[in-house]
mmCIF file with all atom_site columns, C-alpha atoms in Angstrom:
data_model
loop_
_atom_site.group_PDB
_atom_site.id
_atom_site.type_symbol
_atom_site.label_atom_id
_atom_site.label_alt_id
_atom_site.label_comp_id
_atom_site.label_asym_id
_atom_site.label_entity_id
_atom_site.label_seq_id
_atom_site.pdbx_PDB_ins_code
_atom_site.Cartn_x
_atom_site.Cartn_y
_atom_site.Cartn_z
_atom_site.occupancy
_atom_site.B_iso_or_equiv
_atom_site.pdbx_formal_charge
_atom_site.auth_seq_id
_atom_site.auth_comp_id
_atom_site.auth_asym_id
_atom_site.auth_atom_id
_atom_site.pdbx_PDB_model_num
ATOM 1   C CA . UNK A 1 1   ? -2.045 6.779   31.011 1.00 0.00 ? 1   UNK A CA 1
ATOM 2   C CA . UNK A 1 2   ? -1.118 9.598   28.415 1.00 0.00 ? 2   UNK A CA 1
ATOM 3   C CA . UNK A 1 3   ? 1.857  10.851  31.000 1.00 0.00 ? 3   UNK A CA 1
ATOM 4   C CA . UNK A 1 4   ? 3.130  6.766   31.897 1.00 0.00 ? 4   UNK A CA 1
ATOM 5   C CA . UNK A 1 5   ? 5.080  6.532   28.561 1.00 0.00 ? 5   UNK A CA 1
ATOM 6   C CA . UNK A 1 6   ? 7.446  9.497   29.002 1.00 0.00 ? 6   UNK A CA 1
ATOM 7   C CA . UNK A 1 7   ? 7.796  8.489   32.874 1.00 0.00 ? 7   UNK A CA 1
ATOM 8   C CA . UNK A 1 8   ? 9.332  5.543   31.579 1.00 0.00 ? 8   UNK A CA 1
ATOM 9   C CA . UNK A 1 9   ? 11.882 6.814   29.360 1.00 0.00 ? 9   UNK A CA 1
ATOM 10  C CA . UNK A 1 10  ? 13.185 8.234   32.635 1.00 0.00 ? 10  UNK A CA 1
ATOM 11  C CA . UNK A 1 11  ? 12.827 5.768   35.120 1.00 0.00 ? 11  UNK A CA 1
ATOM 12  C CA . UNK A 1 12  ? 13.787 2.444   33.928 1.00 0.00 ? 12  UNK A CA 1
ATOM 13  C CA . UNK A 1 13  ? 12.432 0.838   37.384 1.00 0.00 ? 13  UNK A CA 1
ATOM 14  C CA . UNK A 1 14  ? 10.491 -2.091  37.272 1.00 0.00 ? 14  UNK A CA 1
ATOM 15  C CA . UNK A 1 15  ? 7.092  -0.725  39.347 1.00 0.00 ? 15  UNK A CA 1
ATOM 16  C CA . UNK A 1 16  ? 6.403  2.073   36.623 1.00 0.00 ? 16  UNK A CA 1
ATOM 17  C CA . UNK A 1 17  ? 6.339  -0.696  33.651 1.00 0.00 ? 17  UNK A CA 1
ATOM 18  C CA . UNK A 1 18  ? 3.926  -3.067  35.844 1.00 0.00 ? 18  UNK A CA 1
ATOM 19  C CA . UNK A 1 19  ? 1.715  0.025   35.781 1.00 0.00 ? 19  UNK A CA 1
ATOM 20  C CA . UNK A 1 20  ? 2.507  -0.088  32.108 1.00 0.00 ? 20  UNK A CA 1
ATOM 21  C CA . UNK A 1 21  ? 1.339  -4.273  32.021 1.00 0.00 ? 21  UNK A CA 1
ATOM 22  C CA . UNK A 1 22  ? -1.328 -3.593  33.902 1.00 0.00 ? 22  UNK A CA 1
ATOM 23  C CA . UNK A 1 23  ? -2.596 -0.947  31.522 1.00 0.00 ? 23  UNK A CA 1
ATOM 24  C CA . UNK A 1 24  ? -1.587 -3.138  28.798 1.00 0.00 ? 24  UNK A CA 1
ATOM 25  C CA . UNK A 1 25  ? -4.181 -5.880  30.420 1.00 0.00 ? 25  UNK A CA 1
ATOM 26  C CA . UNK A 1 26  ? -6.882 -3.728  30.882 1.00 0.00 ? 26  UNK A CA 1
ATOM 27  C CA . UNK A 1 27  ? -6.637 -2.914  26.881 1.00 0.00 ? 27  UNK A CA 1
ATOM 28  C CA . UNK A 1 28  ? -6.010 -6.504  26.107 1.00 0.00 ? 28  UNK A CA 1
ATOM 29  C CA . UNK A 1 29  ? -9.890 -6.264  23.563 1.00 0.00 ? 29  UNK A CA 1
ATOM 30  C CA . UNK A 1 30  ? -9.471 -2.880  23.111 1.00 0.00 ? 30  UNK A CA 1
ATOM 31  C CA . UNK A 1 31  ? -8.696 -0.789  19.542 1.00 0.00 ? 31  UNK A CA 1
ATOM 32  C CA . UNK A 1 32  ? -6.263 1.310   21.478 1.00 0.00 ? 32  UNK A CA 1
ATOM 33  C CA . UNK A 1 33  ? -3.712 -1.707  22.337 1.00 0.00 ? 33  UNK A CA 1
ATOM 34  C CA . UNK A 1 34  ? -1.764 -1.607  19.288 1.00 0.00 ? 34  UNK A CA 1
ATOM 35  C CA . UNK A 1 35  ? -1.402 2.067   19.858 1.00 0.00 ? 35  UNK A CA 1
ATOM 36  C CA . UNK A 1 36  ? -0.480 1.681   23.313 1.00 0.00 ? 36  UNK A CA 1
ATOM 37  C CA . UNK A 1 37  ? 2.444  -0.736  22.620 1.00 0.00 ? 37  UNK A CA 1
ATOM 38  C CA . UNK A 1 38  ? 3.823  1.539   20.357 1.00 0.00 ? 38  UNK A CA 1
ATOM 39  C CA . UNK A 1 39  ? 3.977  3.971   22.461 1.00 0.00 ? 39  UNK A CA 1
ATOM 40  C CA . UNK A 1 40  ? 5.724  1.284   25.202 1.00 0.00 ? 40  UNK A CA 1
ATOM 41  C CA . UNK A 1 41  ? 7.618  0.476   22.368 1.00 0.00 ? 41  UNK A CA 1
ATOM 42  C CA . UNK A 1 42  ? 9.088  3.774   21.712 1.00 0.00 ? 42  UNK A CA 1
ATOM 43  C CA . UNK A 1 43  ? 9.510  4.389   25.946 1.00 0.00 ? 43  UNK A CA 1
ATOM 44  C CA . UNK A 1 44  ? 11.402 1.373   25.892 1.00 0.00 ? 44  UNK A CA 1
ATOM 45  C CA . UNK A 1 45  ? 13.979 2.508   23.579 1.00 0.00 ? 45  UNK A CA 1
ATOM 46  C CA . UNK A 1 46  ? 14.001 5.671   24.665 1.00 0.00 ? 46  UNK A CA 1
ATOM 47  C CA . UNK A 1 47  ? 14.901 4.096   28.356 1.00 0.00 ? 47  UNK A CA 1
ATOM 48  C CA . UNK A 1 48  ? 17.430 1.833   26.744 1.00 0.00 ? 48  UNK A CA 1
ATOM 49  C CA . UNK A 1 49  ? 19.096 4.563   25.136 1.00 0.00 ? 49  UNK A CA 1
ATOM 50  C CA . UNK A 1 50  ? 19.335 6.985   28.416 1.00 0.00 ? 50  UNK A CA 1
ATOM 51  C CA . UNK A 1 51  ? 20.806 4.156   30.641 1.00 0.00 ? 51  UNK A CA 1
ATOM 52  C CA . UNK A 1 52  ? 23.260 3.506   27.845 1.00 0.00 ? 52  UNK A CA 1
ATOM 53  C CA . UNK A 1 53  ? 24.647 6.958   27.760 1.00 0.00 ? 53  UNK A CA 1
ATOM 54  C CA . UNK A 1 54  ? 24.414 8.108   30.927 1.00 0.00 ? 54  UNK A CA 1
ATOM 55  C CA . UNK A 1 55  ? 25.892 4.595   32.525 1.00 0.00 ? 55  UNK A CA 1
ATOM 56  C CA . UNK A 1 56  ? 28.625 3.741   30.290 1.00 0.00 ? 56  UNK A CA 1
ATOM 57  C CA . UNK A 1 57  ? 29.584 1.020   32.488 1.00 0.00 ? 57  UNK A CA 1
ATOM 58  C CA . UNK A 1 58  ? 27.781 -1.857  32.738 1.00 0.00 ? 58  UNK A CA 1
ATOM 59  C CA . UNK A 1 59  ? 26.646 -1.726  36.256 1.00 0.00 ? 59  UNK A CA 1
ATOM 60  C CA . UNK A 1 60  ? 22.424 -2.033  35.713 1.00 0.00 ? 60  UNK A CA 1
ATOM 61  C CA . UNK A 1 61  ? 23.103 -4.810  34.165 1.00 0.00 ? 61  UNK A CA 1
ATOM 62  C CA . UNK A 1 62  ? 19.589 -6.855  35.237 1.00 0.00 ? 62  UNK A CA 1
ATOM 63  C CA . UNK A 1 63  ? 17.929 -3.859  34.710 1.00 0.00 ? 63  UNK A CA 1
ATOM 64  C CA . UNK A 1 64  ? 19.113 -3.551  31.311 1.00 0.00 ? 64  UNK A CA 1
ATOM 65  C CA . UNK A 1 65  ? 18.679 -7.123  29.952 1.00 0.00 ? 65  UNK A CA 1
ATOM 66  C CA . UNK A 1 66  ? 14.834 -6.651  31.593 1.00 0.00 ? 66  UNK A CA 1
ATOM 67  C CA . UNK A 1 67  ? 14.730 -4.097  29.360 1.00 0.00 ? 67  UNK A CA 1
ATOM 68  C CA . UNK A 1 68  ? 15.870 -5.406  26.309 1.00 0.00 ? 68  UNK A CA 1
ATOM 69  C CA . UNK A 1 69  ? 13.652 -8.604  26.926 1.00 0.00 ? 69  UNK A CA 1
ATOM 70  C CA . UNK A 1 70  ? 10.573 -6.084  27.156 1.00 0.00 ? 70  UNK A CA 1
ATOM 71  C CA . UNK A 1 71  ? 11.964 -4.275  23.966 1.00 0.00 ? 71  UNK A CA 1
ATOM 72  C CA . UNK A 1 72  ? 12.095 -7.913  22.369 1.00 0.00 ? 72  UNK A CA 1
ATOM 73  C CA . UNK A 1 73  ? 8.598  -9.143  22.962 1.00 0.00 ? 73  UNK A CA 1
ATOM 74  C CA . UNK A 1 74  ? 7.248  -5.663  22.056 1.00 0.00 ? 74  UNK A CA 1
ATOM 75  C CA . UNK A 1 75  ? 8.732  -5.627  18.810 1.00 0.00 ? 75  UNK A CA 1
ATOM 76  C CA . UNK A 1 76  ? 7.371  -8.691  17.914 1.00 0.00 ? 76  UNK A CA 1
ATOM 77  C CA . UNK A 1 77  ? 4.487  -7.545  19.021 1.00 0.00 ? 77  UNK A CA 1
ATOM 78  C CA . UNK A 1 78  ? 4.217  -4.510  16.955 1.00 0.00 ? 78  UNK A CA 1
ATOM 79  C CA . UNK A 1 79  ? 6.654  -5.233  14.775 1.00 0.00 ? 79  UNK A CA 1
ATOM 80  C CA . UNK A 1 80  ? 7.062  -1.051  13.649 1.00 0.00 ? 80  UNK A CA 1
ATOM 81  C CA . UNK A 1 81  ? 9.254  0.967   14.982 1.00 0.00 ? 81  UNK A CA 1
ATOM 82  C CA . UNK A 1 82  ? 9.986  4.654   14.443 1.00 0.00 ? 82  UNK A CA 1
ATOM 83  C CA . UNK A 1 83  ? 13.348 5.355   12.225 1.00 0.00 ? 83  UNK A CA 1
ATOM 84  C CA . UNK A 1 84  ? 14.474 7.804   14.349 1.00 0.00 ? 84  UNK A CA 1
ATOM 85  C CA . UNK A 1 85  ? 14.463 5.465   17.685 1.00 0.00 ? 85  UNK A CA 1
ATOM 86  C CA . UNK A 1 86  ? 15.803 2.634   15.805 1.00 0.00 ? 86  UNK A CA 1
ATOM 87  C CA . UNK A 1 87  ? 18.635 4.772   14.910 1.00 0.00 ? 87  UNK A CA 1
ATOM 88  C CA . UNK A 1 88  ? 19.254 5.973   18.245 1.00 0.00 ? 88  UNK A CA 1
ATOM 89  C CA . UNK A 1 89  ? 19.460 2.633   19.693 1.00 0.00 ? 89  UNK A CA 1
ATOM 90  C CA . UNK A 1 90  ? 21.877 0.674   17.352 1.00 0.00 ? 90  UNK A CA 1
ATOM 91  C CA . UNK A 1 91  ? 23.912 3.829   17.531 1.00 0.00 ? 91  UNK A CA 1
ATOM 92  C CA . UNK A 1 92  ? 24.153 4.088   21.141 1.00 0.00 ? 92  UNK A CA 1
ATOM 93  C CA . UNK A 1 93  ? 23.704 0.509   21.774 1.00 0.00 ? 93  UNK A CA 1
ATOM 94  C CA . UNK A 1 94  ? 26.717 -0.449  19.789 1.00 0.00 ? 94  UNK A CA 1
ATOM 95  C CA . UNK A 1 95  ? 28.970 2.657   20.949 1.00 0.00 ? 95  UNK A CA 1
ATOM 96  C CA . UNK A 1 96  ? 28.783 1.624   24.612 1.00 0.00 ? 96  UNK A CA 1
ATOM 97  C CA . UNK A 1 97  ? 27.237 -1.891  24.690 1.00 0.00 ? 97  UNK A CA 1
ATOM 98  C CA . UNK A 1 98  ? 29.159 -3.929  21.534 1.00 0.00 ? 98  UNK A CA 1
ATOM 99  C CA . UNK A 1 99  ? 30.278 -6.362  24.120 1.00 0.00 ? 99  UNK A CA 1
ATOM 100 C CA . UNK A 1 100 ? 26.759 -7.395  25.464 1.00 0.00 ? 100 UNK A CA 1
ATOM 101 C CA . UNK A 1 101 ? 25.551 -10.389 24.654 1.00 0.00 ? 101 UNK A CA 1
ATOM 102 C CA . UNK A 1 102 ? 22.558 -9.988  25.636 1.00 0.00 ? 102 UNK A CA 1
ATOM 103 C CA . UNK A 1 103 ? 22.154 -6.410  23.574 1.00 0.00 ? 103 UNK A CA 1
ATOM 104 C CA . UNK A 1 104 ? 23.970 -8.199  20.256 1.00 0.00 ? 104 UNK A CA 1
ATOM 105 C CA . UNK A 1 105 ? 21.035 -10.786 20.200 1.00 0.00 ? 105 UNK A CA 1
ATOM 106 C CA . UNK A 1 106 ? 18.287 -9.077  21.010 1.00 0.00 ? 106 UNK A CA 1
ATOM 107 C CA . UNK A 1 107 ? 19.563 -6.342  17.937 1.00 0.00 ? 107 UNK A CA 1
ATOM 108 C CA . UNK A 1 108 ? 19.769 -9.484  15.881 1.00 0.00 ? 108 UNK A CA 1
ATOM 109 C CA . UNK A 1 109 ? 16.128 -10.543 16.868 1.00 0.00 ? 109 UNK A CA 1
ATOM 110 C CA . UNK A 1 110 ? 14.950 -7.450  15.968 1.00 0.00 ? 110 UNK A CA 1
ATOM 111 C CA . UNK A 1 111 ? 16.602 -6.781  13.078 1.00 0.00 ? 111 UNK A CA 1
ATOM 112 C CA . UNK A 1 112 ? 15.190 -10.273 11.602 1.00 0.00 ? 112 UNK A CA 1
ATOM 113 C CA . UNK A 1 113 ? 11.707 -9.019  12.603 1.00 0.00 ? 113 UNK A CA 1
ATOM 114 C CA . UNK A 1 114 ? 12.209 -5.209  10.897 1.00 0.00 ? 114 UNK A CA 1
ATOM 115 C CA . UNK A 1 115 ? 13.831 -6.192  8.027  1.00 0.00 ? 115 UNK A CA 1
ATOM 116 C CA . UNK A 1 116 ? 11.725 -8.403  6.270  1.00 0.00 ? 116 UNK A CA 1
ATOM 117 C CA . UNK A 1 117 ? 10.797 -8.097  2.668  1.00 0.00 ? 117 UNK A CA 1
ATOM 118 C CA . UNK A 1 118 ? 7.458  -6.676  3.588  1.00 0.00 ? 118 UNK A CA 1
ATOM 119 C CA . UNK A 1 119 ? 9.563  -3.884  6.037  1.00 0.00 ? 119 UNK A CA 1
ATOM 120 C CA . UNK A 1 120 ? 8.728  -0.336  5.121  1.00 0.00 ? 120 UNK A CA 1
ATOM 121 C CA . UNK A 1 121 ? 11.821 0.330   7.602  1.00 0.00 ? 121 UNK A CA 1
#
């Protein structure tokens, strides 16, 4: 469980993040859930960013949007995320991806749920 979260950064494949919903299940009444999704949270972003500079082309493109989705229901979820990921996404998102629909709303989703008056972000 402590190891899953920077094997997803990597990956980006499907089976490692239904380990991750599966885990996520098992903590569903737990203390440690809200911890645990930030730390999907911040894999997630850290995943999005990777495939975004290492694929400059748009050729995962389902894999991608499934990712963004997941980085959309997390966030309002936990509704935190760290600075420094946040940075690295919009910058790299809207370097290689300012074309993407799906990418432009899911930045616009999250920056409605980050940047509300009661934000420290």
């Amino acid at each position: 469980m402590d190891r899953l979260p920077a094997a997803l950064e990597r990956a980006g494949n499907e089976e490692s993040w239904a380990v991750a919903d599966a885990i996520s299940t098992v903590l569903k009444n737990s203390e440690e859930l809200h911890s645990w999704r930030r730390r999907l949270l911040s894999a997630c972003i850290k995943g999005l960013v990777a495939m975004y500079s290492s694929s400059k082309d748009e050729s995962k493109q389902e894999v991608e949007r499934s990712m963004l989705l997941r980085l959309e229901e997390l966030l309002r979820v936990v509704e935190e995320v760290d600075p420094d990921d946040w940075c690295n996404l919009v910058k790299t998102g809207l370097k290689y991806r300012y074309r993407d629909e799906t990418f432009l709303k899911v930045l616009n989703v999250a920056i409605q749920l980050l940047y509300k008056k009661e934000s420290s972000l």
